[in-house]
Amino acid sequence: MNFQTGFVANFGSRIGSFQRSSNLGTSRRVTRSAGRVRMAASVDELKKVVGYKSVDDYVTSGMVVGLGTGSTAYFAVERLGEKLKSGELKDIVAIPTSIRTKEQAEGLGIPLVTLDTHPVLDVAIDGADEYDDDLNLVKGRGGALLREKMVEVQAKKFIVIVDDSKKVPGLGVSGAMPVEVTPFCWEYTLNKLKGAASVAGCDAKLRMEGDEPYVTDNDNYIVDLYFEEPIKDANAAAKEILEMVGVVEHGLFLDMTTAVIVAGKEGVEVIEK
Ligand SMILES: O=C(CO)[C@H](O)[C@H](O)COP(=O)(O)O
């Protein structure tokens, strides 16, 4: 493991630094920046720090970029728009992972394409609901998991941006693990999910928006799975759930992440796989 530590005056501007490295015998690389005004940072400021850093560190001119969905990804899209407008970045095309993100990107003048014409992305940047020690994720509490997975699985690098509240000891412990299902016989699919051996004991609820089922950008529903304990075998759960007819996609994003950029009150950490 390789540690690098630097001081920053605030989360936006570096004023001086020192670096410390040590090799602890693993291939995981961790880079840390500690902030002096860290105690004042709000969650929104932390999201902005990682959103901006993801674009600054991983996007260069000429790239095809996947744009995630959510309150953290919002800042990455904002930064990309800003850098295209200033001319710091050129010849970028991007693929949004939701209608919300598409509208934000269009408003910022970011040129958009689709997987149909650009099936390989240089980088995709997105938030997450949970990440574990192996950089596996739960995603989709914002409802965009299908398009997110379709786009992000095609990226050469998948950069995840989070605040440190998203770190979990095991997937499935901090809230829902979303599963996108067809509206047709959704209750039947919900009951099948509840009975799946790999997620035994979970509770399953149809996601609602007021009195109506929540409808995804793809006109599907979402069943949220709730666990008392972390999912024991996420690979087995991913396989069993996806094999169910009626399931469109699930929110387990396994073995996809290249790096997680984490902002906490102690500073910013980049964990590379
Ligand atoms: O998966 C997602 C949307 O489907 C989001 O990336 C996830 O919910 C994190 O969102 P936020 O950055 O707002 O916490």
Short mmCIF file of N, CA and C and ligand atoms in Angstrom, two decimals, residues 47 69-72 126-129 139-145 148 166, ligand 1:
data_model
loop_
_atom_site.label_atom_id
_atom_site.label_comp_id
_atom_site.label_asym_id
_atom_site.label_seq_id
_atom_site.Cartn_x
_atom_site.Cartn_y
_atom_site.Cartn_z
N LYS A 47 -19.21 16.55 -1.43
CA LYS A 47 -19.63 16.00 -2.72
C LYS A 47 -19.03 16.81 -3.87
N THR A 69 -25.45 9.62 -12.07
CA THR A 69 -26.69 10.25 -11.62
C THR A 69 -26.67 10.39 -10.10
N GLY A 70 -27.18 11.51 -9.61
CA GLY A 70 -27.28 11.69 -8.17
C GLY A 70 -26.67 13.01 -7.74
N SER A 71 -26.74 13.26 -6.43
CA SER A 71 -26.31 14.56 -5.93
C SER A 71 -24.79 14.73 -5.95
N THR A 72 -24.04 13.65 -5.99
CA THR A 72 -22.58 13.75 -6.08
C THR A 72 -22.15 13.83 -7.54
N ASP A 126 -19.40 8.28 -11.28
CA ASP A 126 -20.72 8.20 -10.66
C ASP A 126 -20.60 8.10 -9.14
N GLY A 127 -21.67 8.43 -8.45
CA GLY A 127 -21.75 8.23 -7.02
C GLY A 127 -22.11 6.80 -6.70
N ALA A 128 -22.30 6.52 -5.42
CA ALA A 128 -22.73 5.17 -4.99
C ALA A 128 -23.44 5.31 -3.66
N ASP A 129 -24.24 4.31 -3.35
CA ASP A 129 -24.93 4.29 -2.06
C ASP A 129 -24.10 3.59 -0.99
N LYS A 139 -25.74 0.43 -5.72
CA LYS A 139 -26.17 1.64 -6.39
C LYS A 139 -27.67 1.53 -6.71
N GLY A 140 -28.26 2.68 -7.01
CA GLY A 140 -29.63 2.67 -7.50
C GLY A 140 -30.67 3.21 -6.55
N ARG A 141 -30.23 3.71 -5.38
CA ARG A 141 -31.26 4.31 -4.52
C ARG A 141 -31.83 5.55 -5.17
N GLY A 142 -31.10 6.10 -6.13
CA GLY A 142 -31.62 7.23 -6.92
C GLY A 142 -32.42 6.77 -8.13
N GLY A 143 -32.53 5.47 -8.32
CA GLY A 143 -33.42 4.92 -9.35
C GLY A 143 -32.83 4.74 -10.74
N ALA A 144 -31.53 5.03 -10.90
CA ALA A 144 -30.96 5.02 -12.27
C ALA A 144 -30.07 3.81 -12.54
N LEU A 145 -30.24 2.75 -11.76
CA LEU A 145 -29.24 1.67 -11.80
C LEU A 145 -29.08 0.98 -13.15
N GLU A 148 -27.14 3.25 -15.47
CA GLU A 148 -25.80 3.39 -14.87
C GLU A 148 -24.97 2.14 -15.16
N LYS A 166 -20.61 6.61 2.98
CA LYS A 166 -21.00 5.50 2.10
C LYS A 166 -20.18 4.21 2.35
O1 LIG B 1 -26.98 5.03 -7.82
C1 LIG B 1 -27.33 6.17 -7.85
C2 LIG B 1 -28.53 6.64 -8.57
O2 LIG B 1 -29.22 5.56 -9.13
C3 LIG B 1 -26.52 7.20 -7.17
O3 LIG B 1 -25.23 7.19 -7.68
C4 LIG B 1 -26.48 6.90 -5.71
O4 LIG B 1 -27.82 6.84 -5.24
C5 LIG B 1 -25.70 7.95 -4.93
O5 LIG B 1 -26.36 9.16 -4.99
P1 LIG B 1 -25.88 10.43 -4.19
O6 LIG B 1 -24.57 10.85 -4.80
O7 LIG B 1 -26.98 11.43 -4.38
O8 LIG B 1 -25.72 10.02 -2.75
#
